[in-house]
CSV table of C-alpha atoms in Angstrom, one decimal:
chain,number,residue,atom,x,y,z
A,287,UNK,CA,-16.6,-7.2,-37.4
A,288,UNK,CA,-15.4,-8.8,-40.7
A,289,UNK,CA,-14.3,-11.8,-38.4
A,290,UNK,CA,-15.8,-15.3,-39.7
A,291,UNK,CA,-17.7,-17.8,-37.1
A,292,UNK,CA,-16.7,-21.2,-36.4
A,293,UNK,CA,-18.8,-23.6,-34.4
A,294,UNK,CA,-18.4,-25.3,-32.3
A,295,UNK,CA,-16.2,-23.1,-30.3
A,296,UNK,CA,-15.0,-26.5,-28.5
A,297,UNK,CA,-15.3,-30.4,-29.3
A,298,UNK,CA,-14.0,-33.1,-27.2
A,299,UNK,CA,-14.0,-36.7,-28.9
A,300,UNK,CA,-12.3,-40.1,-28.6
A,301,UNK,CA,-9.6,-41.3,-30.5
A,302,UNK,CA,-10.6,-42.9,-33.8
A,303,UNK,CA,-14.0,-40.9,-34.0
A,304,UNK,CA,-14.5,-38.5,-36.6
A,305,UNK,CA,-14.4,-34.7,-35.7
A,306,UNK,CA,-16.5,-32.2,-38.0
A,307,UNK,CA,-15.9,-28.2,-37.6
A,308,UNK,CA,-17.8,-25.3,-39.5
A,309,UNK,CA,-16.8,-22.2,-40.5
A,310,UNK,CA,-18.9,-19.3,-41.7
A,311,UNK,CA,-18.1,-16.0,-43.4
A,312,UNK,CA,-19.5,-12.7,-44.7
A,313,UNK,CA,-17.9,-11.5,-48.0
A,314,UNK,CA,-17.0,-13.0,-51.5
A,315,UNK,CA,-14.0,-14.8,-51.4
A,316,UNK,CA,-11.3,-16.0,-53.6
A,317,UNK,CA,-10.3,-19.0,-51.7
A,318,UNK,CA,-10.8,-20.5,-47.8
A,319,UNK,CA,-7.9,-22.1,-45.9
A,320,UNK,CA,-7.9,-24.1,-42.8
A,321,UNK,CA,-5.0,-23.6,-40.2
A,322,UNK,CA,-4.1,-25.5,-37.1
A,323,UNK,CA,-2.5,-24.2,-34.0
A,324,UNK,CA,-1.1,-26.4,-31.2
A,325,UNK,CA,-1.2,-24.7,-27.9
A,326,UNK,CA,1.5,-21.5,-27.9
A,327,UNK,CA,2.5,-22.0,-31.4
A,328,UNK,CA,2.1,-20.4,-34.7
A,329,UNK,CA,-0.5,-21.4,-36.9
A,330,UNK,CA,0.4,-24.2,-39.6
A,331,UNK,CA,-1.3,-24.5,-42.9
A,332,UNK,CA,-3.5,-27.6,-43.5
A,333,UNK,CA,-5.6,-27.2,-46.8
A,334,UNK,CA,-6.8,-24.5,-49.3
A,335,UNK,CA,-10.2,-24.7,-51.5
A,336,UNK,CA,-11.0,-22.4,-54.0
A,337,UNK,CA,-14.2,-20.4,-54.5
A,338,UNK,CA,-14.8,-22.7,-57.7
A,339,UNK,CA,-14.3,-26.0,-55.8
A,340,UNK,CA,-16.9,-27.7,-53.9
A,341,UNK,CA,-14.7,-30.3,-52.1
A,342,UNK,CA,-11.2,-31.1,-51.7
A,343,UNK,CA,-9.2,-34.0,-49.5
A,344,UNK,CA,-6.0,-34.2,-48.1
A,345,UNK,CA,-4.8,-37.5,-46.5
A,346,UNK,CA,-7.5,-37.6,-43.2
A,347,UNK,CA,-8.8,-34.0,-44.0
A,348,UNK,CA,-11.7,-33.2,-45.9
A,349,UNK,CA,-12.9,-29.9,-46.9
A,350,UNK,CA,-16.4,-28.9,-48.3
A,351,UNK,CA,-17.2,-25.3,-49.6
A,352,UNK,CA,-20.6,-23.9,-50.1
A,353,UNK,CA,-20.4,-20.2,-51.5
A,354,UNK,CA,-24.3,-19.8,-51.7
A,355,UNK,CA,-24.3,-20.1,-47.7
A,356,UNK,CA,-20.8,-18.9,-47.3
A,357,UNK,CA,-19.8,-21.7,-45.1
A,358,UNK,CA,-17.2,-24.4,-44.9
A,359,UNK,CA,-16.8,-27.4,-43.0
A,360,UNK,CA,-13.4,-29.3,-41.8
A,361,UNK,CA,-13.8,-33.2,-41.2
A,362,UNK,CA,-10.8,-34.7,-39.4
A,363,UNK,CA,-11.4,-38.7,-39.9
A,364,UNK,CA,-10.1,-41.2,-37.7
A,365,UNK,CA,-8.6,-38.6,-35.1
A,366,UNK,CA,-5.8,-39.3,-33.1
A,367,UNK,CA,-4.6,-37.7,-29.8
A,368,UNK,CA,-1.9,-35.6,-31.8
A,369,UNK,CA,-4.9,-34.0,-33.7
A,370,UNK,CA,-5.6,-32.1,-30.5
A,371,UNK,CA,-5.4,-28.1,-31.4
A,372,UNK,CA,-7.1,-25.3,-32.1
A,373,UNK,CA,-8.4,-24.9,-35.8
A,374,UNK,CA,-8.9,-21.8,-37.7
A,375,UNK,CA,-10.4,-21.0,-41.0
A,376,UNK,CA,-9.4,-17.8,-43.0
A,377,UNK,CA,-10.7,-16.0,-46.0
A,378,UNK,CA,-9.2,-14.1,-48.7
A,379,UNK,CA,-11.7,-11.6,-49.8
A,380,UNK,CA,-12.1,-10.9,-53.2
A,381,UNK,CA,-10.2,-7.9,-54.4
A,382,UNK,CA,-8.1,-7.5,-51.1
A,383,UNK,CA,-4.5,-9.0,-49.8
A,384,UNK,CA,-6.3,-9.4,-46.4
A,385,UNK,CA,-6.9,-12.8,-44.6
A,386,UNK,CA,-9.8,-12.8,-42.5
A,387,UNK,CA,-9.6,-15.5,-39.8
A,388,UNK,CA,-12.5,-17.1,-37.8
A,389,UNK,CA,-12.5,-17.4,-34.2
A,390,UNK,CA,-11.6,-20.9,-33.9
A,391,UNK,CA,-12.4,-24.5,-32.8
A,392,UNK,CA,-10.5,-25.9,-29.9
A,393,UNK,CA,-10.5,-29.7,-30.6
A,394,UNK,CA,-9.3,-32.4,-27.8
A,395,UNK,CA,-9.1,-35.7,-28.7
A,396,UNK,CA,-9.2,-38.3,-25.9
A,397,UNK,CA,-6.9,-41.2,-25.9
B,210,UNK,CA,9.6,-24.5,-41.8
B,211,UNK,CA,9.5,-21.2,-43.6
B,212,UNK,CA,12.3,-18.9,-42.4
B,213,UNK,CA,10.2,-16.6,-40.5
B,214,UNK,CA,11.3,-15.3,-37.1
B,215,UNK,CA,10.1,-12.6,-34.6
B,216,UNK,CA,12.1,-10.8,-32.1
B,217,UNK,CA,11.8,-10.5,-29.0
B,218,UNK,CA,9.7,-13.6,-28.3
B,219,UNK,CA,8.5,-11.8,-25.0
B,220,UNK,CA,8.3,-8.4,-23.8
B,221,UNK,CA,7.2,-6.7,-20.4
B,222,UNK,CA,6.9,-2.8,-20.7
B,223,UNK,CA,5.0,-0.3,-19.1
B,224,UNK,CA,2.0,2.1,-20.1
B,225,UNK,CA,3.2,4.8,-22.1
B,226,UNK,CA,6.3,3.3,-23.4
B,227,UNK,CA,6.9,2.8,-27.3
B,228,UNK,CA,7.5,-0.9,-28.2
B,229,UNK,CA,8.6,-2.2,-31.7
B,230,UNK,CA,8.3,-5.9,-32.7
B,231,UNK,CA,10.6,-7.1,-35.7
B,232,UNK,CA,9.4,-9.6,-38.2
B,233,UNK,CA,12.1,-11.2,-40.3
B,234,UNK,CA,11.9,-13.6,-43.2
B,235,UNK,CA,14.3,-15.6,-45.4
B,236,UNK,CA,11.8,-16.4,-48.1
B,237,UNK,CA,11.7,-13.4,-50.2
B,238,UNK,CA,7.7,-13.4,-50.0
B,239,UNK,CA,6.2,-10.1,-51.2
B,240,UNK,CA,3.2,-10.3,-48.7
B,241,UNK,CA,3.6,-9.8,-45.0
B,242,UNK,CA,1.1,-9.6,-42.0
B,243,UNK,CA,0.8,-8.7,-38.5
B,244,UNK,CA,-1.7,-10.4,-36.4
B,245,UNK,CA,-2.8,-10.1,-32.6
B,246,UNK,CA,-4.5,-13.0,-30.9
B,247,UNK,CA,-6.7,-12.7,-27.9
B,248,UNK,CA,-9.0,-15.1,-26.0
B,249,UNK,CA,-12.3,-15.2,-27.8
B,250,UNK,CA,-11.1,-13.3,-30.8
B,251,UNK,CA,-9.0,-15.6,-33.0
B,252,UNK,CA,-6.5,-13.6,-35.0
B,253,UNK,CA,-7.2,-10.2,-35.9
B,254,UNK,CA,-5.2,-8.4,-38.8
B,255,UNK,CA,-3.5,-5.4,-37.6
B,256,UNK,CA,-1.6,-4.0,-40.8
B,257,UNK,CA,-0.2,-5.9,-43.5
B,258,UNK,CA,2.4,-5.2,-46.6
B,259,UNK,CA,2.3,-5.9,-50.1
B,260,UNK,CA,5.7,-4.6,-51.0
B,261,UNK,CA,8.6,-2.7,-49.8
B,262,UNK,CA,7.3,0.7,-48.6
B,263,UNK,CA,3.7,-0.5,-49.4
B,264,UNK,CA,1.4,-1.1,-46.4
B,265,UNK,CA,-2.4,-0.8,-45.6
B,266,UNK,CA,-4.6,-1.0,-42.4
B,267,UNK,CA,-6.2,-4.2,-41.2
B,268,UNK,CA,-9.2,-4.4,-38.8
B,269,UNK,CA,-7.5,-3.2,-35.7
B,270,UNK,CA,-5.0,-0.8,-36.6
B,271,UNK,CA,-5.6,1.8,-34.0
B,272,UNK,CA,-2.6,2.5,-32.1
B,273,UNK,CA,-0.1,0.3,-34.4
B,274,UNK,CA,2.2,1.9,-37.1
B,275,UNK,CA,4.3,-0.7,-39.1
B,276,UNK,CA,7.1,0.0,-41.6
B,277,UNK,CA,8.7,-2.0,-44.4
B,278,UNK,CA,12.0,-0.4,-45.8
B,279,UNK,CA,13.3,-3.9,-47.3
B,280,UNK,CA,11.7,-7.2,-48.4
B,281,UNK,CA,12.6,-9.1,-45.4
B,282,UNK,CA,11.7,-7.0,-42.4
B,283,UNK,CA,8.4,-5.8,-41.1
B,284,UNK,CA,8.4,-3.9,-38.3
B,285,UNK,CA,5.3,-3.0,-35.8
B,286,UNK,CA,5.2,-0.1,-33.4
B,287,UNK,CA,3.4,0.7,-30.6
B,288,UNK,CA,3.8,4.1,-30.1
B,289,UNK,CA,2.6,4.5,-26.8
B,290,UNK,CA,1.6,1.2,-25.3
B,291,UNK,CA,-1.5,0.7,-23.4
B,292,UNK,CA,-2.8,-2.4,-21.3
B,293,UNK,CA,-5.4,-3.4,-23.9
B,294,UNK,CA,-2.3,-4.2,-26.4
B,295,UNK,CA,-1.5,-7.0,-24.1
B,296,UNK,CA,-1.6,-9.9,-26.5
B,297,UNK,CA,0.2,-12.3,-28.7
B,298,UNK,CA,1.3,-10.9,-31.8
B,299,UNK,CA,2.2,-13.3,-34.7
B,300,UNK,CA,3.8,-12.2,-38.1
B,301,UNK,CA,3.1,-14.0,-41.2
B,302,UNK,CA,4.2,-14.0,-44.8
B,303,UNK,CA,2.8,-15.2,-48.1
B,304,UNK,CA,3.7,-15.4,-51.7
B,305,UNK,CA,2.4,-14.1,-54.9
B,306,UNK,CA,-1.2,-14.9,-55.8
B,307,UNK,CA,-0.5,-16.3,-59.3
B,308,UNK,CA,2.0,-19.0,-58.4
B,309,UNK,CA,1.2,-22.5,-56.7
B,310,UNK,CA,0.7,-22.1,-53.2
B,311,UNK,CA,1.2,-18.6,-53.2
B,312,UNK,CA,-1.8,-17.9,-50.9
B,313,UNK,CA,-0.4,-20.2,-48.3
B,314,UNK,CA,0.4,-17.9,-45.0
B,315,UNK,CA,3.3,-19.0,-42.9
B,316,UNK,CA,3.5,-17.7,-39.3
B,317,UNK,CA,6.3,-16.9,-37.0
B,318,UNK,CA,6.5,-18.0,-33.5
B,319,UNK,CA,4.7,-15.0,-31.9
B,320,UNK,CA,5.6,-12.5,-29.6
B,321,UNK,CA,4.0,-12.3,-26.1
B,322,UNK,CA,3.6,-8.7,-25.0
B,323,UNK,CA,2.7,-7.8,-21.5
B,324,UNK,CA,2.0,-4.1,-20.7
B,325,UNK,CA,1.3,-3.2,-17.2
């Protein structure tokens, strides 16, 4: 399978805490993206980091990328109940138009 | 929200029958994708299109075919539905790689398909 792996598969935290989820992938990439999916809905784009970037911020989101380890992490700071969702990473393999998604992390933020 | 719709939103069908799902976009985006989502597997790419009449296979293409006769529509056909094709199907679109934000994928609301 070309799919990436994410860990943990599920994460439960208290409101106000930080949430960290990780993604590993298998091929050389152009970029890596993170998406959020609320239950029963389509995915929504959160942030994109290019292969020549190591860290990127957007609001309460911080993404890091380590191409030598083929891994990325997504940090959500000061989490809120509304952050409860599944989070997926997606990689755009070099030389293709395809996106490969990870298996996702289910985040539950308890109020 | 990006202008992307899927039809039908829900469908129940019987094994062996043909099924066609439609994805329609109003964004004039070049790339269109079909994914299926199953518990434990995340999203898996079925087929994608990089232009009118230009399509290619994804990682789980067996049993599926696609067509794109115009920019705005991308059809996914199950020639003879099987129970293993029971899933939630998502369409996505994205723009040209060379422009800002071109790599971002915008997803439709999904189609829930049940094959009995």
